[in-house]
Structure formats: C-alpha cells, structure tokens
mmCIF file of C-alpha atoms and ligand atoms in Angstrom:
data_model
loop_
_atom_site.group_PDB
_atom_site.id
_atom_site.type_symbol
_atom_site.label_atom_id
_atom_site.label_comp_id
_atom_site.label_asym_id
_atom_site.label_seq_id
_atom_site.Cartn_x
_atom_site.Cartn_y
_atom_site.Cartn_z
ATOM 1 C CA UNK A 649 -2.928 16.768 -3.624
ATOM 2 C CA UNK A 650 -0.522 15.142 -6.028
ATOM 3 C CA UNK A 651 0.524 11.555 -5.525
ATOM 4 C CA UNK A 652 3.309 9.324 -6.791
ATOM 5 C CA UNK A 653 3.004 5.543 -6.871
ATOM 6 C CA UNK A 654 6.311 3.651 -6.770
ATOM 7 C CA UNK A 655 6.348 0.108 -8.171
ATOM 8 C CA UNK A 656 4.741 -1.148 -11.350
ATOM 9 C CA UNK A 657 3.496 -4.515 -10.122
ATOM 10 C CA UNK A 658 -0.054 -5.641 -9.346
ATOM 11 C CA UNK A 659 -0.743 -3.262 -6.456
ATOM 12 C CA UNK A 660 1.010 -0.347 -8.153
ATOM 13 C CA UNK A 661 -1.278 -0.820 -11.156
ATOM 14 C CA UNK A 662 -4.421 -1.184 -9.052
ATOM 15 C CA UNK A 663 -3.613 1.959 -7.039
ATOM 16 C CA UNK A 664 -2.796 4.053 -10.102
ATOM 17 C CA UNK A 665 -6.019 2.960 -11.803
ATOM 18 C CA UNK A 666 -8.070 3.789 -8.708
ATOM 19 C CA UNK A 667 -6.431 7.169 -8.012
ATOM 20 C CA UNK A 668 -6.009 8.545 -11.554
ATOM 21 C CA UNK A 669 -9.632 9.684 -12.069
ATOM 22 C CA UNK A 670 -9.488 11.775 -8.880
ATOM 23 C CA UNK A 671 -5.964 13.100 -8.408
ATOM 24 C CA UNK A 672 -2.815 14.194 -10.194
ATOM 25 C CA UNK A 673 -0.945 10.877 -10.315
ATOM 26 C CA UNK A 674 2.597 10.023 -11.342
ATOM 27 C CA UNK A 675 3.802 6.439 -11.659
ATOM 28 C CA UNK A 676 7.394 5.365 -11.331
ATOM 29 C CA UNK A 677 9.609 2.316 -10.905
ATOM 30 C CA UNK A 678 13.126 1.125 -11.468
ATOM 31 C CA UNK A 679 12.868 1.350 -15.269
ATOM 32 C CA UNK A 680 10.923 4.144 -16.923
ATOM 33 C CA UNK A 681 10.322 2.029 -20.068
ATOM 34 C CA UNK A 682 8.635 -0.673 -17.962
ATOM 35 C CA UNK A 683 6.444 2.001 -16.377
ATOM 36 C CA UNK A 684 5.499 3.389 -19.800
ATOM 37 C CA UNK A 685 4.557 -0.099 -21.023
ATOM 38 C CA UNK A 686 2.406 -0.635 -17.934
ATOM 39 C CA UNK A 687 0.605 2.701 -18.466
ATOM 40 C CA UNK A 688 -0.159 1.702 -22.041
ATOM 41 C CA UNK A 689 -1.242 -1.826 -21.106
ATOM 42 C CA UNK A 690 -3.693 -0.462 -18.536
ATOM 43 C CA UNK A 691 -5.104 2.082 -21.022
ATOM 44 C CA UNK A 692 -3.975 5.004 -18.868
ATOM 45 C CA UNK A 693 -2.009 6.990 -21.452
ATOM 46 C CA UNK A 694 -2.619 10.714 -20.989
ATOM 47 C CA UNK A 695 -4.160 10.197 -17.547
ATOM 48 C CA UNK A 696 -1.012 9.372 -15.570
ATOM 49 C CA UNK A 697 2.431 10.974 -15.600
ATOM 50 C CA UNK A 698 5.503 8.767 -15.928
ATOM 51 C CA UNK A 699 8.776 9.909 -14.400
ATOM 52 C CA UNK A 700 12.196 8.603 -13.423
ATOM 53 C CA UNK A 701 12.234 7.418 -9.817
ATOM 54 C CA UNK A 702 14.384 10.178 -8.293
ATOM 55 C CA UNK A 703 12.388 12.893 -10.089
ATOM 56 C CA UNK A 704 8.997 11.505 -9.072
ATOM 57 C CA UNK A 705 9.456 11.555 -5.312
ATOM 58 C CA UNK A 706 8.701 15.283 -4.871
ATOM 59 C CA UNK A 707 4.992 14.578 -4.358
ATOM 60 C CA UNK A 708 2.679 15.426 -1.437
ATOM 61 C CA UNK A 709 2.082 11.699 -0.990
ATOM 62 C CA UNK A 710 4.379 8.868 -2.117
ATOM 63 C CA UNK A 711 2.859 5.380 -2.092
ATOM 64 C CA UNK A 712 5.365 2.524 -2.018
ATOM 65 C CA UNK A 713 3.862 -0.494 -3.821
ATOM 66 C CA UNK A 714 6.925 -2.623 -3.074
ATOM 67 C CA UNK A 715 7.677 -5.767 -1.103
ATOM 68 C CA UNK A 716 8.758 -5.318 2.501
ATOM 69 C CA UNK A 717 12.067 -7.076 1.769
ATOM 70 C CA UNK A 718 12.966 -4.312 -0.732
ATOM 71 C CA UNK A 719 11.931 -1.361 1.425
ATOM 72 C CA UNK A 720 15.080 -1.038 3.558
ATOM 73 C CA UNK A 721 17.324 -0.574 0.520
ATOM 74 C CA UNK A 722 14.780 1.779 -1.051
ATOM 75 C CA UNK A 723 14.535 3.870 2.125
ATOM 76 C CA UNK A 724 18.305 4.083 2.541
ATOM 77 C CA UNK A 725 18.763 5.239 -1.035
ATOM 78 C CA UNK A 726 15.937 7.794 -1.118
ATOM 79 C CA UNK A 727 15.581 9.000 2.504
ATOM 80 C CA UNK A 728 16.771 12.523 1.704
ATOM 81 C CA UNK A 729 14.230 12.981 -1.102
ATOM 82 C CA UNK A 730 11.433 11.812 1.188
ATOM 83 C CA UNK A 731 12.108 14.212 4.072
ATOM 84 C CA UNK A 732 8.844 15.812 5.272
ATOM 85 C CA UNK A 733 6.737 13.816 2.838
ATOM 86 C CA UNK A 734 3.867 11.467 3.558
ATOM 87 C CA UNK A 735 5.038 7.961 2.630
ATOM 88 C CA UNK A 736 2.337 5.300 2.388
ATOM 89 C CA UNK A 737 3.367 1.731 3.181
ATOM 90 C CA UNK A 738 1.123 -1.083 1.927
ATOM 91 C CA UNK A 739 3.539 -3.962 2.580
ATOM 92 C CA UNK A 740 2.902 -7.104 4.572
ATOM 93 C CA UNK A 741 6.185 -8.724 5.659
ATOM 94 C CA UNK A 742 5.545 -12.151 4.120
ATOM 95 C CA UNK A 743 8.103 -14.919 4.002
ATOM 96 C CA UNK A 744 8.939 -16.115 0.471
ATOM 97 C CA UNK A 745 6.334 -18.925 0.716
ATOM 98 C CA UNK A 746 3.631 -16.522 2.053
ATOM 99 C CA UNK A 747 2.965 -18.866 4.987
ATOM 100 C CA UNK A 748 4.354 -16.577 7.709
ATOM 101 C CA UNK A 749 5.938 -13.209 8.420
ATOM 102 C CA UNK A 750 9.608 -12.310 8.592
ATOM 103 C CA UNK A 751 8.912 -9.949 11.534
ATOM 104 C CA UNK A 752 7.917 -10.948 15.068
ATOM 105 C CA UNK A 753 4.812 -9.845 16.982
ATOM 106 C CA UNK A 754 6.601 -6.882 18.563
ATOM 107 C CA UNK A 755 6.842 -4.762 15.409
ATOM 108 C CA UNK A 756 5.347 -4.330 11.924
ATOM 109 C CA UNK A 757 6.438 -3.440 8.398
ATOM 110 C CA UNK A 758 4.991 0.061 8.807
ATOM 111 C CA UNK A 759 6.862 0.711 12.066
ATOM 112 C CA UNK A 760 10.094 -0.584 10.547
ATOM 113 C CA UNK A 761 9.680 1.772 7.581
ATOM 114 C CA UNK A 762 9.086 4.720 9.931
ATOM 115 C CA UNK A 763 12.308 3.800 11.753
ATOM 116 C CA UNK A 764 14.145 3.810 8.404
ATOM 117 C CA UNK A 765 12.573 7.151 7.420
ATOM 118 C CA UNK A 766 12.512 9.148 10.688
ATOM 119 C CA UNK A 767 12.105 12.469 8.862
ATOM 120 C CA UNK A 768 9.133 11.295 6.776
ATOM 121 C CA UNK A 769 5.552 10.729 7.911
ATOM 122 C CA UNK A 770 4.772 7.067 7.305
ATOM 123 C CA UNK A 771 1.143 6.038 6.845
ATOM 124 C CA UNK A 772 -0.037 2.420 6.629
ATOM 125 C CA UNK A 773 -2.937 1.597 4.268
ATOM 126 C CA UNK A 774 -4.313 -1.166 2.025
ATOM 127 C CA UNK A 775 -2.615 -3.873 4.094
ATOM 128 C CA UNK A 776 -5.740 -6.098 3.907
ATOM 129 C CA UNK A 777 -6.923 -5.118 0.414
ATOM 130 C CA UNK A 778 -6.078 -8.019 -1.891
ATOM 131 C CA UNK A 779 -5.474 -6.827 -5.427
ATOM 132 C CA UNK A 780 -8.603 -8.520 -6.860
ATOM 133 C CA UNK A 781 -10.735 -6.436 -4.465
ATOM 134 C CA UNK A 782 -9.840 -3.216 -6.333
ATOM 135 C CA UNK A 783 -11.940 -4.447 -9.283
ATOM 136 C CA UNK A 784 -14.897 -5.376 -7.081
ATOM 137 C CA UNK A 785 -14.719 -3.630 -3.684
ATOM 138 C CA UNK A 786 -18.432 -4.066 -2.862
ATOM 139 C CA UNK A 787 -19.341 -7.169 -0.863
ATOM 140 C CA UNK A 788 -22.737 -8.236 0.376
ATOM 141 C CA UNK A 789 -22.150 -6.463 3.712
ATOM 142 C CA UNK A 790 -20.835 -3.223 2.162
ATOM 143 C CA UNK A 791 -17.583 -1.870 0.823
ATOM 144 C CA UNK A 792 -14.240 -3.311 1.788
ATOM 145 C CA UNK A 793 -12.495 -1.424 4.624
ATOM 146 C CA UNK A 794 -9.120 0.256 4.214
ATOM 147 C CA UNK A 795 -7.490 0.793 7.614
ATOM 148 C CA UNK A 796 -5.310 3.918 7.695
ATOM 149 C CA UNK A 797 -2.637 4.272 10.396
ATOM 150 C CA UNK A 798 0.070 6.783 11.253
ATOM 151 C CA UNK A 799 1.775 8.305 14.275
ATOM 152 C CA UNK A 800 1.157 11.686 12.614
ATOM 153 C CA UNK A 801 -2.506 12.575 12.928
ATOM 154 C CA UNK A 802 -2.421 15.129 10.107
ATOM 155 C CA UNK A 803 -0.782 12.666 7.732
ATOM 156 C CA UNK A 804 -3.448 10.102 8.611
ATOM 157 C CA UNK A 805 -6.186 12.658 7.879
ATOM 158 C CA UNK A 806 -4.506 13.707 4.616
ATOM 159 C CA UNK A 807 -4.361 10.125 3.346
ATOM 160 C CA UNK A 808 -7.964 9.492 4.372
ATOM 161 C CA UNK A 809 -8.925 12.580 2.343
ATOM 162 C CA UNK A 810 -6.848 11.351 -0.606
ATOM 163 C CA UNK A 811 -8.591 7.978 -0.531
ATOM 164 C CA UNK A 812 -12.102 9.298 0.156
ATOM 165 C CA UNK A 813 -13.243 9.239 -3.532
ATOM 166 C CA UNK A 814 -12.197 5.588 -3.916
ATOM 167 C CA UNK A 815 -14.867 2.874 -3.633
ATOM 168 C CA UNK A 816 -13.748 1.671 -0.184
ATOM 169 C CA UNK A 817 -14.724 2.564 3.369
ATOM 170 C CA UNK A 818 -11.607 4.351 4.622
ATOM 171 C CA UNK A 819 -11.242 4.120 8.414
ATOM 172 C CA UNK A 820 -8.958 5.849 10.910
ATOM 173 C CA UNK A 821 -7.115 2.935 12.538
ATOM 174 C CA UNK A 822 -4.847 4.933 14.847
ATOM 175 C CA UNK A 823 -1.127 4.618 15.442
ATOM 176 C CA UNK A 824 1.414 2.701 13.398
ATOM 177 C CA UNK A 825 1.824 0.059 16.106
ATOM 178 C CA UNK A 826 -1.697 -1.161 15.230
ATOM 179 C CA UNK A 827 -0.122 -2.641 12.111
ATOM 180 C CA UNK A 828 1.173 -5.451 14.339
ATOM 181 C CA UNK A 829 -2.438 -6.632 14.233
ATOM 182 C CA UNK A 830 -3.552 -5.216 10.884
ATOM 183 C CA UNK A 831 -0.756 -6.875 8.903
ATOM 184 C CA UNK A 832 -1.384 -10.205 10.637
ATOM 185 C CA UNK A 833 -5.070 -9.891 9.745
ATOM 186 C CA UNK A 834 -3.906 -10.306 6.137
ATOM 187 C CA UNK A 835 -2.014 -13.468 6.985
ATOM 188 C CA UNK A 836 -5.079 -14.818 8.802
ATOM 189 C CA UNK A 837 -7.517 -13.888 6.019
ATOM 190 C CA UNK A 838 -5.280 -15.628 3.499
ATOM 191 C CA UNK A 839 -5.301 -18.853 5.512
ATOM 192 C CA UNK A 840 -8.988 -18.807 6.443
ATOM 193 C CA UNK A 841 -9.918 -17.798 2.882
ATOM 194 C CA UNK A 842 -7.939 -20.698 1.483
ATOM 195 C CA UNK A 843 -9.630 -23.166 3.846
ATOM 196 C CA UNK A 844 -13.047 -21.963 2.663
ATOM 197 C CA UNK A 845 -12.345 -21.498 -1.029
ATOM 198 C CA UNK A 846 -12.258 -17.698 -1.331
ATOM 199 C CA UNK A 847 -8.708 -17.284 -2.349
ATOM 200 C CA UNK A 848 -8.347 -14.076 -4.322
ATOM 201 C CA UNK A 849 -11.229 -11.711 -3.683
ATOM 202 C CA UNK A 850 -11.317 -11.440 0.070
ATOM 203 C CA UNK A 851 -11.271 -8.490 2.400
ATOM 204 C CA UNK A 852 -12.352 -7.192 5.805
ATOM 205 C CA UNK A 853 -15.236 -4.994 6.894
ATOM 206 C CA UNK A 854 -15.780 -4.104 10.538
ATOM 207 C CA UNK A 855 -19.453 -4.475 11.433
ATOM 208 C CA UNK A 856 -20.794 -1.740 13.662
ATOM 209 C CA UNK A 857 -23.305 1.061 13.996
ATOM 210 C CA UNK A 858 -22.946 4.632 15.315
HETATM 211 N N1 NAP B 1677 -1.046 -8.308 -4.175
HETATM 212 C C1 NAP B 1677 -1.913 -8.098 -3.187
HETATM 213 O O1 NAP B 1677 -3.064 -8.592 -3.217
HETATM 214 C C2 NAP B 1677 -1.516 -7.209 -2.023
HETATM 215 C C3 NAP B 1677 -2.488 -6.792 -1.092
HETATM 216 C C4 NAP B 1677 -2.145 -5.931 -0.045
HETATM 217 C C5 NAP B 1677 -0.823 -5.523 0.080
HETATM 218 N N2 NAP B 1677 0.107 -5.974 -0.814
HETATM 219 C C6 NAP B 1677 1.498 -5.528 -0.664
HETATM 220 O O2 NAP B 1677 1.815 -4.747 -1.796
HETATM 221 C C7 NAP B 1677 3.205 -4.852 -2.089
HETATM 222 C C8 NAP B 1677 3.374 -5.097 -3.591
HETATM 223 O O3 NAP B 1677 2.669 -6.278 -3.943
HETATM 224 P P1 NAP B 1677 2.373 -6.635 -5.471
HETATM 225 O O4 NAP B 1677 1.394 -7.740 -5.461
HETATM 226 O O5 NAP B 1677 2.086 -5.404 -6.236
HETATM 227 O O6 NAP B 1677 3.800 -7.217 -5.925
HETATM 228 P P2 NAP B 1677 4.421 -7.256 -7.388
HETATM 229 O O7 NAP B 1677 3.352 -7.380 -8.402
HETATM 230 O O8 NAP B 1677 5.497 -8.295 -7.348
HETATM 231 O O9 NAP B 1677 5.098 -5.819 -7.556
HETATM 232 C C9 NAP B 1677 6.188 -5.411 -6.767
HETATM 233 C C10 NAP B 1677 7.005 -4.388 -7.519
HETATM 234 O O10 NAP B 1677 8.198 -4.116 -6.764
HETATM 235 C C11 NAP B 1677 9.233 -3.717 -7.638
HETATM 236 N N3 NAP B 1677 10.435 -4.542 -7.383
HETATM 237 C C12 NAP B 1677 10.638 -5.830 -7.726
HETATM 238 N N4 NAP B 1677 11.856 -6.231 -7.317
HETATM 239 C C13 NAP B 1677 12.428 -5.158 -6.711
HETATM 240 C C14 NAP B 1677 13.683 -4.931 -6.104
HETATM 241 N N5 NAP B 1677 14.611 -5.888 -6.037
HETATM 242 N N6 NAP B 1677 13.924 -3.720 -5.570
HETATM 243 C C15 NAP B 1677 13.000 -2.727 -5.639
HETATM 244 N N7 NAP B 1677 11.785 -2.889 -6.209
HETATM 245 C C16 NAP B 1677 11.521 -4.086 -6.738
HETATM 246 C C17 NAP B 1677 8.741 -3.970 -9.073
HETATM 247 O O11 NAP B 1677 8.360 -2.719 -9.639
HETATM 248 P P3 NAP B 1677 9.381 -1.912 -10.599
HETATM 249 O O12 NAP B 1677 9.948 -2.918 -11.536
HETATM 250 O O13 NAP B 1677 8.536 -0.889 -11.235
HETATM 251 O O14 NAP B 1677 10.432 -1.295 -9.720
HETATM 252 C C18 NAP B 1677 7.535 -4.860 -8.882
HETATM 253 O O15 NAP B 1677 6.617 -4.706 -9.900
HETATM 254 C C19 NAP B 1677 3.749 -5.985 -1.195
HETATM 255 O O16 NAP B 1677 4.466 -5.444 -0.130
HETATM 256 C C20 NAP B 1677 2.496 -6.695 -0.669
HETATM 257 O O17 NAP B 1677 2.662 -7.223 0.641
HETATM 258 C C21 NAP B 1677 -0.202 -6.778 -1.866
#
C-alpha cells in the first residue's frame, strides 16, 4: 500500500516518521519547499517522497493532517482527485481556544468530511493520539489505542492493516458516527489531563480481556 500524508505540521511529521519505515510514503502540503525543509529537518531524506499537492493525491490511502476548519475548502478543491480513495481524517473540531468543539453532539468531523467527499471512503483514526505519544506510545498499562472508524468495512480493514506495524494497539471502532464520542474523548482527556498535570503525553487504552 502506498500512502500520502497531507500537511506538514506536528501530526503530519509524526505520521510520516511512523509510517516511513514500513510503507511507501509521500508527504505533501501547500508549498513543496516547506515540505522539503520538513523532510530534511526530520532526517527523512531519501526515505520519503515529496510531491506537489495535486500530484500526490493518487495514493491508495491519503491521510489529511489538517485542522477541521480547513477541511471543507480542501475537500471542495480536491474532491475529484480523491474519488474512490481511502481518506483518513484525524481532525478534532476544536474551537480556536481548544476549550470546546465547533460541532454539536449530533455529528462529528469525520462524518462531515464524508458528507463533503461522498465518492471517497473516509476513515477516522488517531483522534485521541496526542502528538507527544508518537515518540513514546507505551504506557504502564500497554500501548496507546488508535480507534479506527469508517462506514466502509473494507476501508477500515485496509487502514488497520496499514497501521498494524506501528507501535500502537489499532482497534476496529465501527462506523463513522462513533466519532461523535471518540472526538469528544479527546476534549475530555485534554481537560482531565490538565487538571491532573499530564498535559502533553496522554492517551487512551481500553482495558479488557478476550
Ligand atoms: N497535535 C496533536 O496532538 C493532535 C492529536 C490528534 C489529532 N490532531 C489533529 O491533527 C490535525 C493537525 O494537527 P497538528 O497539531 O499537526 O497541527 P499543525 O501543526 O498546525 O499542522 C497543521 C497543518 O495544516 C496546514 N495548514 C495550515 N493552514 C492551512 C490552511 N489555511 N489551509 C490548508 N492547510 C493549512 C499546514 O501544513 P502545510 O503548510 O504543509 O499545508 C500545517 O502545518 C488537527 O485537525 C488536530 O485536531 C492533533
């Protein structure tokens, strides 16, 4: 499987670093020179392809490491190039001050993206994985969970397979509507974490036994 990561910010960098040893990865953003500088800064030269945005979207899986508030414009502009593709949404719909969400309880960022891209197969993942967790995903109770959602069962399975070599426990979390809860889990963890002094490296793991 080949994968393209869109967005050269914190999560884009963390995802590219995690995926590059296992898959054919291309990284892209609004400015190819910025992407090249990021590849160099992260010591990934030769391990990751850099391409202009429009040319990089012909991948099996396209991961959008962008803010929810930028996704509508992105989807409108690139919908045709994303037809039939698996599009991974990692966004939580935070307000500018990160204290709340811009969406109500009756929808989620992932569902909104699927509405904007009806001919693509949207998959939600990494909603609860704070960027610092990528560097240290093992907690006392085990690895951090990544909850994978989609209304397309095959797309969900494909993304779970893509993420399987990464140092997380990758769980099937069902349909996209579950992101109404999953995304709000991030908001809750941020607040509870802040109250108890774990502010950057925090994550979820569901306790259970077969
Ligand atoms: N940070 C976390 O711990 C964390 C955890 C879980 C989920 N998330 C989600 O991950 C997403 C990205 O977070 P991040 O921390 O990586 O943010 P970030 O560091 O600010 O990166 C966001 C990237 O979006 C692109 N961008 C900026 N302005 C844009 C615009 N006007 N239009 C289109 N693209 C624009 C930029 O990449 P280019 O310049 O390359 O285009 C920028 O680097 C968010 O939706 C967030 O909710 C973050």
